[in-house]
Short mmCIF file of C-alpha atoms in Angstrom, two decimals:
data_model
loop_
_atom_site.label_atom_id
_atom_site.label_comp_id
_atom_site.label_asym_id
_atom_site.label_seq_id
_atom_site.Cartn_x
_atom_site.Cartn_y
_atom_site.Cartn_z
CA MET A 1 -35.56 -118.92 12.46
CA ALA A 2 -35.45 -121.19 9.37
CA THR A 3 -33.47 -119.89 5.99
CA VAL A 4 -35.39 -119.83 3.03
CA ARG A 5 -33.19 -120.32 -0.31
CA VAL A 6 -34.42 -120.21 -3.85
CA ASN A 7 -32.48 -121.31 -6.88
CA ILE A 8 -32.36 -118.38 -9.37
CA PRO A 9 -31.03 -119.16 -12.51
CA GLN A 10 -27.84 -117.08 -13.37
CA GLN A 11 -29.15 -115.27 -16.28
CA GLN A 12 -31.86 -113.86 -14.62
CA THR A 13 -29.98 -112.63 -11.99
CA LYS A 14 -27.61 -110.69 -14.19
CA GLU A 15 -30.64 -108.91 -15.82
CA GLU A 16 -31.86 -107.93 -12.37
CA ASP A 17 -28.45 -106.23 -11.36
CA LYS A 18 -28.71 -104.01 -14.16
CA TYR A 19 -31.63 -102.68 -11.98
CA THR A 20 -30.08 -102.68 -8.93
CA PHE A 21 -30.56 -99.58 -7.19
CA GLN A 22 -27.78 -98.01 -5.09
CA THR A 23 -28.64 -95.65 -2.04
CA PHE A 24 -25.81 -92.64 -1.99
CA LYS A 25 -24.65 -94.12 1.05
CA GLU A 26 -23.76 -97.47 -0.72
CA GLU A 27 -22.21 -95.48 -3.54
CA ILE A 28 -19.97 -93.58 -1.37
CA LYS A 29 -18.88 -96.56 0.61
CA LYS A 30 -17.91 -98.50 -2.72
CA LYS A 31 -15.89 -95.33 -4.00
CA TRP A 32 -14.32 -95.02 -0.66
CA THR A 33 -13.25 -98.65 -0.21
CA ASN A 34 -12.08 -98.90 -3.91
CA LYS A 35 -9.79 -95.44 -3.57
CA ARG A 36 -6.75 -95.22 -4.75
CA GLU A 37 -3.54 -95.28 -2.53
CA VAL A 38 -2.40 -92.09 -1.30
CA LYS A 39 1.03 -90.75 -1.83
CA GLN A 40 3.18 -89.95 1.18
CA SER A 41 3.95 -86.57 -0.77
CA GLU A 42 0.35 -85.73 -0.86
CA ARG A 43 -0.25 -86.47 2.88
CA ASP A 44 2.75 -84.45 3.39
CA LEU A 45 1.53 -81.67 1.55
CA ALA A 46 -2.15 -81.91 2.79
CA GLN A 47 -0.40 -81.61 6.43
CA SER A 48 2.17 -78.73 5.48
CA PHE A 49 -0.50 -76.56 4.07
CA PRO A 50 -2.53 -75.67 7.81
CA LYS A 51 0.87 -75.22 9.20
CA VAL A 52 1.76 -72.61 6.52
CA LEU A 53 -1.37 -70.83 6.55
CA LEU A 54 -1.10 -70.54 10.46
CA ALA A 55 2.31 -69.13 10.42
CA LEU A 56 1.26 -66.37 8.16
CA GLN A 57 -2.18 -65.63 9.76
CA CYS A 58 -1.27 -65.64 13.26
CA PRO A 59 1.32 -62.88 13.63
CA SER A 60 -0.50 -60.75 11.12
CA GLN A 61 -3.65 -61.08 12.49
CA LEU A 62 -2.68 -60.21 15.99
CA TYR A 63 -0.53 -57.17 14.53
CA LEU A 64 -3.63 -55.94 12.82
CA PHE A 65 -5.96 -56.44 15.96
CA LEU A 66 -3.54 -54.60 18.38
CA PHE A 67 -2.75 -51.42 16.13
CA TYR A 68 -5.74 -51.01 13.59
CA ILE A 69 -8.75 -52.79 14.72
CA ILE A 70 -8.94 -52.25 18.61
CA PRO A 71 -7.66 -48.77 18.50
CA ARG A 72 -10.02 -47.72 15.68
CA LEU A 73 -13.29 -49.51 16.33
CA PHE A 74 -13.14 -48.91 19.81
CA GLU A 75 -11.82 -45.41 20.21
CA ASP A 76 -15.01 -44.12 21.76
CA TYR A 77 -13.96 -46.43 24.94
CA THR A 78 -11.74 -45.64 27.35
CA ASP A 79 -7.75 -46.59 27.20
CA GLU A 80 -8.38 -49.16 30.02
CA THR A 81 -10.84 -50.95 27.88
CA GLN A 82 -8.79 -51.16 24.99
CA ILE A 83 -5.95 -52.44 26.96
CA CYS A 84 -8.34 -55.16 28.27
CA LEU A 85 -9.59 -55.84 25.03
CA GLN A 86 -5.81 -56.24 23.41
CA LEU A 87 -4.85 -58.29 26.40
CA PHE A 88 -7.80 -60.76 25.45
CA VAL A 89 -6.91 -60.82 22.29
CA CYS A 90 -3.24 -61.82 23.01
CA PHE A 91 -4.44 -64.37 25.58
CA CYS A 92 -6.92 -65.95 23.02
CA CYS A 93 -3.73 -66.12 20.62
CA VAL A 94 -1.27 -67.59 22.82
CA GLU A 95 -4.22 -70.12 24.18
CA GLY A 96 -4.60 -71.38 20.86
CA LEU A 97 -0.76 -71.97 19.70
CA LEU A 98 -0.04 -73.57 22.94
CA ASN A 99 -2.78 -76.02 22.78
CA TYR A 100 -2.03 -76.52 18.97
CA PHE A 101 1.50 -77.15 19.83
CA LEU A 102 0.97 -79.57 22.79
CA CYS A 103 -1.44 -81.36 20.24
CA LEU A 104 0.75 -81.46 17.70
CA LEU A 105 4.36 -82.40 19.94
CA THR A 106 1.96 -85.03 22.21
CA ASN A 107 2.21 -88.43 21.39
CA SER A 108 -0.34 -91.18 22.34
CA ASP A 109 1.50 -94.13 20.72
CA VAL A 110 1.24 -97.35 22.41
CA LYS A 111 4.67 -98.55 24.32
CA PRO A 112 6.01 -102.09 23.76
CA ARG A 113 5.08 -104.35 27.08
CA SER A 114 7.51 -106.49 28.50
CA SER A 115 6.77 -110.30 27.73
CA SER A 116 6.39 -111.08 31.59
CA SER A 117 3.17 -108.76 31.60
CA LYS A 118 -0.06 -110.40 32.11
CA ILE A 119 -2.70 -109.42 29.60
CA LYS A 120 -6.27 -110.32 28.82
CA THR A 121 -6.59 -111.67 25.55
CA PHE A 122 -9.14 -114.02 23.62
CA ASP A 123 -9.09 -117.28 23.59
CA ASP A 124 -8.04 -117.85 19.95
CA PRO A 125 -4.64 -116.63 20.14
CA HIS A 126 -4.94 -116.03 16.26
CA ALA A 127 -7.72 -113.39 16.52
CA HIS A 128 -6.02 -110.09 15.91
CA THR A 129 -8.86 -107.73 17.04
CA ASN A 130 -7.17 -104.43 17.88
CA GLY A 131 -9.53 -104.23 21.14
CA HIS A 132 -13.01 -105.21 19.76
CA VAL A 133 -14.73 -108.29 19.49
CA PRO A 134 -15.41 -109.31 15.71
CA ASN A 135 -18.12 -111.77 14.76
CA GLY A 136 -17.55 -115.38 15.38
CA VAL A 137 -14.71 -114.52 18.25
CA THR A 138 -15.36 -115.16 22.03
CA VAL A 139 -14.23 -113.82 24.92
CA SER A 140 -12.61 -115.69 27.91
CA ARG A 141 -14.56 -113.78 30.27
CA ASP A 142 -18.32 -113.07 30.11
CA ASP A 143 -18.20 -110.03 32.20
CA GLY A 144 -17.56 -107.89 29.35
CA GLU A 145 -14.34 -106.87 30.25
CA MET A 146 -12.62 -105.43 27.03
CA PRO A 147 -9.61 -107.91 26.02
CA TRP A 148 -6.37 -106.66 24.62
CA GLY A 149 -5.76 -107.14 21.00
CA PHE A 150 -2.63 -107.69 18.93
CA CYS A 151 -0.95 -105.63 15.81
CA ASP A 152 0.26 -107.34 13.06
CA ILE A 153 1.85 -104.56 11.66
CA CYS A 154 3.39 -103.17 14.69
CA ASP A 155 3.79 -106.74 15.85
CA MET A 156 2.87 -106.39 19.70
CA ASP A 157 0.11 -106.36 21.92
CA ILE A 158 -2.00 -103.66 22.27
CA PRO A 159 -4.46 -102.33 25.00
CA PRO A 160 -8.23 -102.20 24.59
CA ARG A 161 -9.21 -99.04 22.39
CA ALA A 162 -6.13 -98.75 20.80
CA HIS A 163 -5.90 -98.98 17.05
CA HIS A 164 -3.30 -98.72 14.44
CA CYS A 165 -2.96 -95.57 12.08
CA LYS A 166 -1.38 -96.07 8.68
CA ILE A 167 -0.50 -92.34 8.61
CA CYS A 168 1.50 -92.41 11.58
CA LYS A 169 2.54 -95.96 11.14
CA LYS A 170 2.04 -96.83 14.72
CA CYS A 171 -0.99 -97.89 17.31
CA ILE A 172 -2.37 -95.11 19.22
CA LEU A 173 -3.94 -95.00 22.72
CA LYS A 174 -7.72 -94.51 22.31
CA ARG A 175 -7.44 -93.44 18.78
CA ASP A 176 -10.13 -91.10 17.64
CA HIS A 177 -8.77 -90.18 14.25
CA HIS A 178 -5.76 -88.78 12.54
CA CYS A 179 -6.07 -84.88 12.01
CA PHE A 180 -4.53 -83.44 9.01
CA MET A 181 -4.93 -79.97 10.44
CA VAL A 182 -2.85 -80.57 13.13
CA GLY A 183 -0.65 -83.29 11.50
CA ASN A 184 -1.01 -85.66 14.33
CA CYS A 185 -3.24 -88.24 15.72
CA ILE A 186 -5.83 -87.38 18.33
CA GLY A 187 -5.60 -90.15 21.36
CA PHE A 188 -5.80 -90.69 24.77
CA TYR A 189 -2.82 -88.02 25.70
CA ASN A 190 -3.37 -85.27 23.45
CA GLN A 191 -7.47 -85.08 23.02
CA ARG A 192 -7.64 -82.55 25.85
CA TYR A 193 -5.62 -79.88 23.82
CA PHE A 194 -7.53 -81.01 20.78
CA PHE A 195 -10.86 -80.19 22.38
CA VAL A 196 -9.54 -76.76 23.47
CA LEU A 197 -7.62 -75.78 20.46
CA GLY A 198 -11.28 -76.36 18.76
CA PHE A 199 -12.61 -73.71 21.09
CA TYR A 200 -9.93 -71.14 20.62
CA ALA A 201 -10.17 -72.02 17.01
CA ILE A 202 -13.67 -70.45 17.13
CA LEU A 203 -12.79 -67.12 18.95
CA CYS A 204 -9.87 -66.53 16.92
CA GLY A 205 -11.77 -67.64 13.79
CA LEU A 206 -15.44 -66.40 13.87
CA GLY A 207 -14.69 -63.92 16.40
CA ALA A 208 -11.73 -62.23 14.43
CA PHE A 209 -14.16 -62.33 11.20
CA ALA A 210 -16.76 -60.38 12.75
CA CYS A 211 -14.65 -57.54 14.05
CA ASN A 212 -12.58 -58.03 10.67
CA ALA A 213 -16.12 -57.48 8.64
CA TRP A 214 -17.05 -54.62 10.79
CA TYR A 215 -13.92 -52.91 10.24
CA LEU A 216 -14.09 -53.19 6.33
CA TYR A 217 -17.73 -52.22 6.59
CA LEU A 218 -16.96 -48.86 8.25
CA PHE A 219 -13.59 -47.91 6.83
CA TYR A 220 -13.41 -49.34 3.47
CA TRP A 221 -16.52 -50.38 2.25
CA PRO A 222 -18.03 -46.51 1.67
CA THR A 223 -15.00 -45.86 -0.67
CA ALA A 224 -14.59 -49.19 -2.35
CA TYR A 225 -14.28 -49.56 -5.94
CA SER A 226 -17.00 -52.33 -6.07
CA TRP A 227 -18.12 -55.37 -4.38
CA THR A 228 -15.84 -57.52 -6.37
CA SER A 229 -12.68 -55.96 -4.44
CA LEU A 230 -13.70 -58.05 -1.46
CA PHE A 231 -12.14 -61.06 -3.55
CA PRO A 232 -8.29 -61.52 -2.67
CA PRO A 233 -6.83 -61.85 -6.15
CA ILE A 234 -9.12 -58.82 -7.62
CA ALA A 235 -8.16 -56.66 -4.71
CA PHE A 236 -4.68 -57.48 -4.87
CA TYR A 237 -4.67 -56.57 -8.62
CA ARG A 238 -6.08 -53.34 -8.24
CA TRP A 239 -3.68 -52.37 -5.42
CA LEU A 240 -0.71 -53.60 -7.39
CA PHE A 241 -1.47 -51.48 -10.65
CA GLY A 242 -3.08 -48.72 -8.78
CA TYR A 243 -6.69 -49.19 -10.23
CA GLU A 244 -7.92 -48.67 -6.44
CA ASN A 245 -6.50 -46.79 -3.73
CA ILE A 246 -6.47 -49.57 -0.80
CA GLU A 247 -4.31 -49.13 1.99
CA LEU A 248 -2.19 -52.07 2.72
CA HIS A 249 -3.62 -53.21 6.21
CA VAL A 250 -7.21 -53.19 4.49
CA LEU A 251 -5.73 -55.56 1.81
CA ILE A 252 -4.50 -58.00 4.39
CA LEU A 253 -7.53 -57.72 6.35
CA ILE A 254 -9.48 -58.80 2.93
CA PHE A 255 -6.88 -61.95 2.74
CA GLN A 256 -7.41 -62.81 6.29
CA ALA A 257 -11.09 -62.89 6.19
CA TYR A 258 -11.10 -66.26 4.47
CA PRO A 259 -8.70 -68.33 6.30
CA GLN A 260 -10.76 -66.85 9.63
CA LEU A 261 -13.60 -68.39 8.19
CA PHE A 262 -11.90 -71.68 7.32
CA PHE A 263 -10.23 -71.91 11.08
CA GLY A 264 -13.38 -70.94 12.47
CA GLY A 265 -15.36 -73.72 10.82
CA PHE A 266 -12.76 -76.06 11.67
CA GLY A 267 -13.35 -75.18 15.44
CA CYS A 268 -16.90 -75.66 15.31
CA ILE A 269 -16.58 -79.16 13.53
CA VAL A 270 -14.01 -80.02 16.62
CA VAL A 271 -15.89 -78.67 19.36
CA ASN A 272 -19.25 -80.19 18.45
CA SER A 273 -17.70 -83.30 17.35
CA GLN A 274 -15.46 -83.80 20.52
CA THR A 275 -18.32 -82.80 22.87
CA LEU A 276 -20.32 -85.53 21.80
CA MET A 277 -17.59 -88.07 21.88
CA CYS A 278 -16.99 -87.04 25.41
CA PHE A 279 -20.56 -87.09 26.35
CA LEU A 280 -20.77 -90.71 25.08
CA GLY A 281 -17.63 -91.75 26.19
CA LYS A 282 -16.68 -93.26 22.86
CA THR A 283 -14.32 -92.12 19.93
CA ALA A 284 -14.75 -91.39 16.27
CA HIS A 285 -13.23 -94.42 15.32
CA GLU A 286 -15.36 -96.53 17.47
CA LEU A 287 -18.49 -95.12 16.13
CA THR A 288 -17.49 -95.12 12.67
CA SER A 289 -16.29 -98.75 12.74
CA HIS A 290 -19.00 -99.78 14.43
CA ILE A 291 -16.99 -101.09 17.59
CA PRO A 292 -19.71 -102.82 20.03
CA ILE A 293 -18.80 -101.37 23.22
CA LYS A 294 -20.94 -99.67 26.32
CA ASN A 295 -20.12 -97.06 28.34
CA ASN A 296 -21.83 -97.04 31.85
CA ASN A 297 -19.93 -94.21 33.14
CA PHE A 298 -21.81 -90.74 34.07
CA PHE A 299 -20.84 -88.10 31.43
CA PHE A 300 -18.63 -85.80 34.08
CA THR A 301 -16.57 -89.04 34.38
CA ASN A 302 -15.97 -89.22 30.66
CA PHE A 303 -15.02 -85.40 30.77
CA GLU A 304 -12.49 -86.19 33.38
CA SER A 305 -11.18 -89.08 31.78
CA VAL A 306 -10.29 -86.76 28.82
CA PHE A 307 -9.39 -83.62 30.98
CA GLY A 308 -8.77 -84.77 34.20
CA LYS A 309 -10.39 -83.07 37.38
CA HIS A 310 -11.79 -79.61 37.47
CA TRP A 311 -11.43 -79.88 33.61
CA LEU A 312 -12.90 -76.48 32.89
CA LEU A 313 -9.42 -74.88 34.02
CA ASN A 314 -8.06 -76.68 30.87
CA PHE A 315 -9.89 -73.71 28.65
CA ILE A 316 -7.81 -71.33 30.79
CA PHE A 317 -4.27 -72.97 30.78
CA PRO A 318 -3.25 -76.28 29.57
CA MET A 319 -3.12 -78.27 32.82
CA THR A 320 -0.60 -80.77 31.95
CA GLN A 321 0.87 -81.35 35.04
CA CYS A 322 -1.52 -80.13 37.69
CA LEU A 323 -4.79 -82.02 36.53
CA LYS A 324 -3.50 -85.49 35.04
CA GLN A 325 -5.92 -87.73 33.40
CA PRO A 326 -6.99 -91.00 35.59
CA GLY A 327 -5.37 -94.03 34.18
CA ASP A 328 -2.92 -94.73 31.69
CA GLY A 329 -4.93 -95.30 28.60
CA THR A 330 -4.68 -99.13 28.86
CA TYR A 331 -7.26 -100.17 31.40
CA TRP A 332 -11.19 -98.86 31.12
CA ASP A 333 -13.27 -98.51 34.33
CA GLY A 334 -16.95 -98.56 33.30
CA ILE A 335 -16.45 -99.49 29.93
CA LYS A 336 -17.49 -102.96 28.68
CA ILE A 337 -18.10 -105.10 25.56
CA ASP A 338 -21.74 -104.80 24.33
CA HIS A 339 -22.52 -108.33 23.98
CA VAL A 340 -26.26 -107.52 22.98
CA SER A 341 -25.01 -105.55 19.87
CA ASN A 342 -22.15 -107.92 18.95
CA SER A 343 -24.79 -111.00 19.24
CA ASP A 344 -27.46 -109.14 17.11
CA ASP A 345 -25.14 -108.81 14.56
CA LYS A 346 -23.97 -112.40 14.42
CA ASN A 347 -27.68 -113.48 14.34
CA LYS A 348 -28.85 -111.75 11.53
CA VAL A 349 -30.85 -113.90 9.12
CA VAL A 350 -30.45 -112.99 5.44
CA LEU A 351 -33.54 -114.08 3.48
CA ASN A 352 -32.82 -115.16 -0.22
CA MET A 353 -36.03 -114.71 -2.18
#
């Protein structure tokens, strides 16, 4: 296809630039690319806030459920039913904390390889690709097998689908994204815990919020001063100076309602996004960066690559040693480079008229 070029005077182009229309997506992208460098102290503060909030929320919420919410909301039920509900609440709390700490403490960083190890790379030794094919670079194999790349910052070879994290300051196997809620990069070895953490965040967040709201509606709302008492600062002020007779556990329940919605919303985002990633067999980084890869595996195989075999058992207990993941995050069977998508990007013709 021929390229048509028309020379336009420079003065005319400047006048037309004044009326250039930018879409909302282009404006956001421009602001994102020109954003200022975030300080390390701001990153540490952003990662510390969820941890402090979780440390305050977990023990207080568990205590109120065991000694106030379940005994009073289910007082018409048998003692055995109440005990089962209390055990279920403890189980969800323990599962959530286990997966949180496993996700926080499990690292998926790339270990340096020995110089004698054979790796598949691009023909161009200076093509630093982080495991995908950029425009203008050809692959030594035509079967679409994913090659190794090279990280300039870490100064080492990295396997396919591994990428460098500026926050963690290291390369991560099958990097999905950096999660400030967890304070760690989500990659090959801790993605399974991150998924399950989101599931229990929904139960302990939105489920607890529903019980919390039910309790406040039955035992506090009939005697409440006004609806403004449902805002924590106002409720605390009235409780502190005696303007309203609010019991201490009710005040704590009002404070807890908002973090419960926060964690529940976080769990919904995690479960929805990670379900999509597992179904497609890709990562969030690969989708947002438009890395041209093609997954030919069945979606059950994609789930097994994250959780291991019998992957549903991970939602009952973290199967770290029992159900190990297939592979080591360096070789990906059934995942190839999408040459069709890559060639389409290279062969786009821009007509300047």
